mmCIF file of C-alpha atoms and ligand atoms in Angstrom:
data_model
loop_
_atom_site.group_PDB
_atom_site.id
_atom_site.type_symbol
_atom_site.label_atom_id
_atom_site.label_comp_id
_atom_site.label_asym_id
_atom_site.label_seq_id
_atom_site.Cartn_x
_atom_site.Cartn_y
_atom_site.Cartn_z
ATOM 1 C CA MET M 449 -4.639 147.906 173.842
ATOM 2 C CA LYS M 450 -7.029 150.838 173.840
ATOM 3 C CA LEU M 451 -10.761 150.168 173.922
ATOM 4 C CA LEU M 452 -13.739 152.440 173.444
ATOM 5 C CA ILE M 453 -16.871 151.022 175.039
ATOM 6 C CA ILE M 454 -20.150 152.820 174.496
ATOM 7 C CA GLY M 455 -23.284 152.566 176.664
ATOM 8 C CA ASP M 456 -26.701 151.660 175.298
ATOM 9 C CA LEU M 457 -27.240 153.542 172.031
ATOM 10 C CA VAL M 458 -30.797 154.849 172.014
ATOM 11 C CA GLY M 459 -32.362 155.350 168.580
ATOM 12 C CA GLU M 460 -31.103 157.570 165.800
ATOM 13 C CA PRO M 461 -29.811 160.351 168.093
ATOM 14 C CA GLY M 462 -27.535 157.804 169.796
ATOM 15 C CA ARG M 463 -26.268 156.483 166.488
ATOM 16 C CA GLU M 464 -25.678 159.948 165.056
ATOM 17 C CA ALA M 465 -23.856 161.077 168.183
ATOM 18 C CA LEU M 466 -21.536 158.094 167.942
ATOM 19 C CA ALA M 467 -20.966 158.756 164.216
ATOM 20 C CA LYS M 468 -19.988 162.331 164.967
ATOM 21 C CA TYR M 469 -17.693 161.364 167.836
ATOM 22 C CA LEU M 470 -15.938 158.654 165.816
ATOM 23 C CA ASP M 471 -15.538 160.806 162.728
ATOM 24 C CA ASN M 472 -11.997 161.867 163.697
ATOM 25 C CA LYS M 473 -11.304 159.439 166.573
ATOM 26 C CA ARG M 474 -11.927 155.989 165.146
ATOM 27 C CA GLU M 475 -8.229 155.349 164.618
ATOM 28 C CA LEU M 476 -7.393 155.999 168.287
ATOM 29 C CA PHE M 477 -8.897 152.701 169.402
ATOM 30 C CA ASP M 478 -7.887 149.085 168.835
ATOM 31 C CA PHE M 479 -11.463 147.922 169.342
ATOM 32 C CA ILE M 480 -14.828 149.640 169.689
ATOM 33 C CA VAL M 481 -17.632 147.823 171.536
ATOM 34 C CA VAL M 482 -21.163 149.198 171.739
ATOM 35 C CA ASN M 483 -24.319 148.096 173.535
ATOM 36 C CA GLY M 484 -27.032 148.166 170.865
ATOM 37 C CA GLU M 485 -30.135 146.803 172.585
ATOM 38 C CA ASN M 486 -32.063 150.098 172.175
ATOM 39 C CA VAL M 487 -30.827 151.359 168.848
ATOM 40 C CA ALA M 488 -34.004 150.569 166.847
ATOM 41 C CA GLY M 489 -36.190 153.394 168.171
ATOM 42 C CA GLY M 490 -35.466 152.353 171.758
ATOM 43 C CA PHE M 491 -36.398 148.691 171.323
ATOM 44 C CA GLY M 492 -33.998 146.091 169.976
ATOM 45 C CA ILE M 493 -31.942 146.188 166.810
ATOM 46 C CA THR M 494 -32.529 145.201 163.155
ATOM 47 C CA PRO M 495 -29.991 143.868 160.615
ATOM 48 C CA LYS M 496 -30.260 147.121 158.640
ATOM 49 C CA ILE M 497 -29.508 149.283 161.667
ATOM 50 C CA ALA M 498 -26.774 146.864 162.752
ATOM 51 C CA SER M 499 -24.971 147.356 159.445
ATOM 52 C CA LYS M 500 -25.123 151.137 159.947
ATOM 53 C CA VAL M 501 -23.578 150.723 163.406
ATOM 54 C CA PHE M 502 -20.822 148.432 162.107
ATOM 55 C CA ASN M 503 -20.104 150.878 159.272
ATOM 56 C CA LEU M 504 -19.102 153.443 161.896
ATOM 57 C CA GLY M 505 -16.132 151.226 162.747
ATOM 58 C CA VAL M 506 -17.744 149.332 165.642
ATOM 59 C CA ASP M 507 -16.191 145.880 166.156
ATOM 60 C CA VAL M 508 -18.695 144.212 168.498
ATOM 61 C CA VAL M 509 -22.302 144.937 169.494
ATOM 62 C CA THR M 510 -23.590 143.570 172.801
ATOM 63 C CA LEU M 511 -27.270 143.365 173.729
ATOM 64 C CA GLY M 512 -29.510 142.763 176.765
ATOM 65 C CA ASN M 513 -33.125 142.292 177.785
ATOM 66 C CA HIS M 514 -34.274 144.074 174.588
ATOM 67 C CA THR M 515 -32.513 141.514 172.358
ATOM 68 C CA TRP M 516 -35.777 139.917 171.201
ATOM 69 C CA ASP M 517 -37.810 143.086 170.549
ATOM 70 C CA ARG M 518 -37.293 142.882 166.754
ATOM 71 C CA ARG M 519 -37.762 139.444 165.214
ATOM 72 C CA GLU M 520 -35.689 140.335 162.127
ATOM 73 C CA ILE M 521 -32.575 140.024 164.251
ATOM 74 C CA TYR M 522 -33.068 136.358 165.229
ATOM 75 C CA PRO M 523 -31.479 134.757 162.128
ATOM 76 C CA TYR M 524 -28.864 137.513 161.970
ATOM 77 C CA LEU M 525 -27.697 136.595 165.486
ATOM 78 C CA ASP M 526 -26.889 133.092 164.262
ATOM 79 C CA GLU M 527 -24.980 134.369 161.233
ATOM 80 C CA THR M 528 -22.720 137.055 162.687
ATOM 81 C CA GLU M 529 -19.634 136.847 164.911
ATOM 82 C CA LYS M 530 -19.868 140.549 165.700
ATOM 83 C CA MET M 531 -23.104 140.734 167.666
ATOM 84 C CA ILE M 532 -23.759 138.857 170.899
ATOM 85 C CA ARG M 533 -26.675 138.521 173.315
ATOM 86 C CA PRO M 534 -26.523 137.597 177.014
ATOM 87 C CA LEU M 535 -24.864 134.206 177.535
ATOM 88 C CA ASN M 536 -27.368 133.085 180.161
ATOM 89 C CA PHE M 537 -30.504 133.137 177.982
ATOM 90 C CA ALA M 538 -32.119 129.702 177.636
ATOM 91 C CA PRO M 539 -30.164 127.094 175.650
ATOM 92 C CA GLY M 540 -31.337 126.982 172.040
ATOM 93 C CA THR M 541 -32.170 130.685 171.736
ATOM 94 C CA PRO M 542 -30.657 132.395 168.679
ATOM 95 C CA GLY M 543 -27.115 133.750 168.789
ATOM 96 C CA LYS M 544 -24.374 133.313 171.331
ATOM 97 C CA GLY M 545 -23.134 134.985 174.478
ATOM 98 C CA TYR M 546 -19.525 135.686 173.603
ATOM 99 C CA THR M 547 -17.255 136.346 170.684
ATOM 100 C CA ILE M 548 -13.528 136.636 170.053
ATOM 101 C CA VAL M 549 -12.508 139.263 167.503
ATOM 102 C CA GLU M 550 -9.080 139.730 165.992
ATOM 103 C CA LYS M 551 -7.591 142.827 164.386
ATOM 104 C CA ASN M 552 -4.016 143.877 163.593
ATOM 105 C CA GLY M 553 -2.687 140.804 165.393
ATOM 106 C CA LYS M 554 -4.618 141.588 168.596
ATOM 107 C CA LYS M 555 -7.391 139.466 170.052
ATOM 108 C CA LEU M 556 -10.285 140.553 172.251
ATOM 109 C CA ALA M 557 -12.941 138.357 173.834
ATOM 110 C CA VAL M 558 -16.257 140.012 174.624
ATOM 111 C CA ILE M 559 -18.795 138.312 176.903
ATOM 112 C CA ASN M 560 -22.354 139.536 177.467
ATOM 113 C CA ILE M 561 -24.270 138.400 180.568
ATOM 114 C CA GLN M 562 -27.514 139.558 182.151
ATOM 115 C CA GLY M 563 -28.414 140.015 185.809
ATOM 116 C CA LYS M 564 -31.140 138.183 187.722
ATOM 117 C CA VAL M 565 -32.048 140.902 190.192
ATOM 118 C CA PHE M 566 -35.022 143.115 189.203
ATOM 119 C CA MET M 567 -34.803 141.650 185.679
ATOM 120 C CA PRO M 568 -36.904 139.111 183.697
ATOM 121 C CA PRO M 569 -36.194 135.510 184.832
ATOM 122 C CA ILE M 570 -32.943 134.168 183.403
ATOM 123 C CA ALA M 571 -30.312 131.532 184.234
ATOM 124 C CA CYS M 572 -27.559 132.447 186.696
ATOM 125 C CA PRO M 573 -24.975 134.798 185.147
ATOM 126 C CA PHE M 574 -22.346 133.814 187.738
ATOM 127 C CA LEU M 575 -22.512 130.105 186.946
ATOM 128 C CA ALA M 576 -22.677 130.793 183.199
ATOM 129 C CA VAL M 577 -19.579 132.992 183.093
ATOM 130 C CA ASP M 578 -17.575 130.826 185.519
ATOM 131 C CA GLU M 579 -18.219 127.832 183.274
ATOM 132 C CA LEU M 580 -17.291 129.649 180.057
ATOM 133 C CA LEU M 581 -14.068 131.369 181.154
ATOM 134 C CA PRO M 582 -11.598 128.452 181.053
ATOM 135 C CA GLU M 583 -12.408 127.921 177.342
ATOM 136 C CA ILE M 584 -11.851 131.572 176.474
ATOM 137 C CA LYS M 585 -8.641 131.852 178.502
ATOM 138 C CA LYS M 586 -7.070 129.187 176.303
ATOM 139 C CA ILE M 587 -7.340 131.696 173.435
ATOM 140 C CA THR M 588 -6.746 135.152 174.976
ATOM 141 C CA ASN M 589 -6.297 137.031 178.265
ATOM 142 C CA ASN M 590 -7.965 140.125 176.846
ATOM 143 C CA ILE M 591 -11.494 139.530 178.075
ATOM 144 C CA ILE M 592 -14.180 142.118 178.713
ATOM 145 C CA VAL M 593 -17.617 141.484 180.203
ATOM 146 C CA ASP M 594 -20.746 143.567 179.574
ATOM 147 C CA PHE M 595 -22.909 142.828 182.614
ATOM 148 C CA HIS M 596 -26.392 143.957 181.664
ATOM 149 C CA GLY M 597 -28.173 144.417 184.953
ATOM 150 C CA GLU M 598 -30.226 146.611 187.222
ATOM 151 C CA ALA M 599 -28.831 146.040 190.720
ATOM 152 C CA THR M 600 -25.570 147.684 191.786
ATOM 153 C CA SER M 601 -24.911 144.926 194.323
ATOM 154 C CA GLU M 602 -25.126 142.182 191.707
ATOM 155 C CA LYS M 603 -22.786 144.076 189.383
ATOM 156 C CA GLN M 604 -20.257 144.700 192.162
ATOM 157 C CA ALA M 605 -20.414 141.025 193.100
ATOM 158 C CA MET M 606 -19.665 140.107 189.485
ATOM 159 C CA GLY M 607 -16.738 142.527 189.405
ATOM 160 C CA TRP M 608 -15.124 140.914 192.464
ATOM 161 C CA ASN M 609 -16.075 137.411 191.270
ATOM 162 C CA LEU M 610 -14.090 137.967 188.078
ATOM 163 C CA ASP M 611 -11.269 140.086 189.539
ATOM 164 C CA GLY M 612 -7.976 138.773 188.187
ATOM 165 C CA GLN M 613 -9.745 136.531 185.677
ATOM 166 C CA VAL M 614 -10.868 139.071 183.089
ATOM 167 C CA SER M 615 -9.651 142.476 181.923
ATOM 168 C CA LEU M 616 -12.815 144.422 182.614
ATOM 169 C CA VAL M 617 -16.343 144.115 183.992
ATOM 170 C CA TYR M 618 -18.638 146.981 183.035
ATOM 171 C CA GLY M 619 -22.338 147.462 183.590
ATOM 172 C CA THR M 620 -25.028 148.443 181.116
ATOM 173 C CA HIS M 621 -28.862 148.612 181.228
ATOM 174 C CA THR M 622 -29.666 151.344 183.776
ATOM 175 C CA HIS M 623 -28.793 154.047 181.201
ATOM 176 C CA THR M 624 -27.345 156.129 184.042
ATOM 177 C CA GLN M 625 -23.586 156.447 184.288
ATOM 178 C CA THR M 626 -22.043 155.752 187.689
ATOM 179 C CA ALA M 627 -18.920 157.493 188.989
ATOM 180 C CA ASP M 628 -17.342 154.386 190.530
ATOM 181 C CA GLU M 629 -14.846 153.393 187.854
ATOM 182 C CA ARG M 630 -11.814 151.732 189.411
ATOM 183 C CA ILE M 631 -9.276 148.957 189.106
ATOM 184 C CA LEU M 632 -9.909 146.026 191.469
ATOM 185 C CA HIS M 633 -7.110 144.343 193.491
ATOM 186 C CA ARG M 634 -6.051 141.853 190.851
ATOM 187 C CA GLY M 635 -6.172 144.212 187.893
ATOM 188 C CA THR M 636 -9.740 143.946 186.606
ATOM 189 C CA GLY M 637 -11.249 147.276 185.595
ATOM 190 C CA TYR M 638 -14.745 147.870 186.937
ATOM 191 C CA ILE M 639 -17.662 150.316 186.623
ATOM 192 C CA THR M 640 -21.259 149.678 187.709
ATOM 193 C CA ASP M 641 -22.818 151.347 184.650
ATOM 194 C CA ILE M 642 -21.290 153.119 181.681
ATOM 195 C CA GLY M 643 -24.515 155.025 180.911
ATOM 196 C CA MET M 644 -26.518 155.752 177.778
ATOM 197 C CA THR M 645 -25.794 157.395 174.425
ATOM 198 C CA GLY M 646 -28.749 159.430 173.265
ATOM 199 C CA GLY M 647 -31.048 162.223 174.498
ATOM 200 C CA HIS M 648 -30.465 162.934 178.190
ATOM 201 C CA ASP M 649 -33.384 165.326 178.772
ATOM 202 C CA GLY M 650 -35.903 162.494 178.855
ATOM 203 C CA ILE M 651 -36.164 159.277 180.856
ATOM 204 C CA LEU M 652 -33.590 156.618 179.947
ATOM 205 C CA GLY M 653 -33.375 158.093 176.433
ATOM 206 C CA MET M 654 -37.096 158.220 175.714
ATOM 207 C CA ASN M 655 -39.336 161.292 175.895
ATOM 208 C CA LYS M 656 -40.474 162.125 179.408
ATOM 209 C CA LYS M 657 -44.152 162.940 178.825
ATOM 210 C CA GLU M 658 -45.291 159.355 178.099
ATOM 211 C CA SER M 659 -43.162 157.967 180.876
ATOM 212 C CA ILE M 660 -44.489 160.322 183.526
ATOM 213 C CA GLN M 661 -48.045 159.593 182.339
ATOM 214 C CA LYS M 662 -47.444 155.845 182.611
ATOM 215 C CA PHE M 663 -46.220 156.195 186.176
ATOM 216 C CA LYS M 664 -49.431 158.101 186.970
ATOM 217 C CA ASP M 665 -52.101 155.997 185.254
ATOM 218 C CA GLY M 666 -50.360 152.668 184.499
ATOM 219 C CA LEU M 667 -51.975 152.508 181.046
ATOM 220 C CA PRO M 668 -50.011 151.239 178.032
ATOM 221 C CA ALA M 669 -47.809 153.997 176.645
ATOM 222 C CA ARG M 670 -46.379 154.695 173.210
ATOM 223 C CA TRP M 671 -42.753 155.636 173.716
ATOM 224 C CA SER M 672 -40.752 157.933 171.471
ATOM 225 C CA VAL M 673 -37.022 158.633 171.357
ATOM 226 C CA CYS M 674 -35.744 161.757 173.112
ATOM 227 C CA LYS M 675 -33.717 164.104 170.923
ATOM 228 C CA GLU M 676 -32.796 166.716 173.515
ATOM 229 C CA ASN M 677 -29.419 167.122 175.216
ATOM 230 C CA ILE M 678 -27.652 164.362 173.316
ATOM 231 C CA LYS M 679 -24.648 162.841 175.043
ATOM 232 C CA ILE M 680 -22.171 160.061 174.448
ATOM 233 C CA ASN M 681 -21.682 157.865 177.507
ATOM 234 C CA GLY M 682 -19.051 155.192 177.790
ATOM 235 C CA ILE M 683 -15.543 154.388 178.914
ATOM 236 C CA ILE M 684 -12.058 154.406 177.439
ATOM 237 C CA VAL M 685 -9.901 151.597 178.785
ATOM 238 C CA ASP M 686 -6.215 150.750 178.445
ATOM 239 C CA ILE M 687 -5.410 147.050 178.785
ATOM 240 C CA ASN M 688 -1.824 145.913 179.242
ATOM 241 C CA GLU M 689 0.051 142.943 177.756
ATOM 242 C CA TYR M 690 -1.130 140.693 180.613
ATOM 243 C CA GLY M 691 -4.782 141.466 179.943
ATOM 244 C CA ARG M 692 -5.174 143.712 182.997
ATOM 245 C CA THR M 693 -6.661 147.205 183.078
ATOM 246 C CA GLU M 694 -4.104 150.011 183.429
ATOM 247 C CA LYS M 695 -6.491 152.895 183.062
ATOM 248 C CA ILE M 696 -10.270 153.349 182.998
ATOM 249 C CA GLU M 697 -11.746 156.698 182.136
ATOM 250 C CA ARG M 698 -15.399 157.740 181.839
ATOM 251 C CA LEU M 699 -16.747 159.437 178.759
ATOM 252 C CA ASN M 700 -19.736 161.754 179.249
ATOM 253 C CA LEU M 701 -19.742 164.202 176.404
ATOM 254 C CA HIS M 702 -22.361 166.527 174.964
ATOM 255 C CA ILE M 703 -22.626 166.233 171.176
ATOM 256 C CA SER M 704 -24.552 168.585 168.906
ATOM 257 C CA ILE M 705 -25.970 166.854 165.857
HETATM 258 FE FE1 LIG Y 271 -30.678 149.642 177.468
HETATM 259 FE FE1 LIG Y 272 -31.556 146.704 179.149
#
């Protein structure tokens, strides 16, 4: 099974870059999974933008700490099977933390969890995922985990915690791709962060001027999406018949739109 997994799409440049990339490559992948927490101008996602992302051929959208930025998405999260938010948000919040999609006779489970370190307070991602896994493993061994977190140590700990239990643990949220992709001892693919899809000549996909100013004066800033040096960031992963990673390859590609 070949998967394309794309790091946080930031605004329209991110979406357009993905559209251009997929134009002649969509058929190469069994499933396409995208982190969409920043696709609405950098903050959250709306149902209208979600449908544009799904129309590109995306199978599952994962989210993160920006899940709740746009209220329009709350009811949508309860209606769709294709968009998930971190599993370890408080019980009763809209949506769910995992999904199982099926296409051409193949099944893929996608789990979204969020870190506790240097992040807004949230329930423990380790306990949440450990509790969920036995249920999912009754249905499929093809299981990938988007760990949305800031701290490298916490992400590495999650990788080893789930080694041999899931197909892949990949990080999102920092918007900076790490060069540590590997296959752990028991066959779980791992990378600390798959990076960001959008303008790379700003700060985390937003224009640099406002960000630099905010670091200087601490006053509220009005962010805008960066449109310079647009790149696709993500990974391409081959998963074998036992649900283990055979190959993990980084994608870091300049796209002119
Ligand atoms: Fe993000
Ligand atoms: Fe995030």
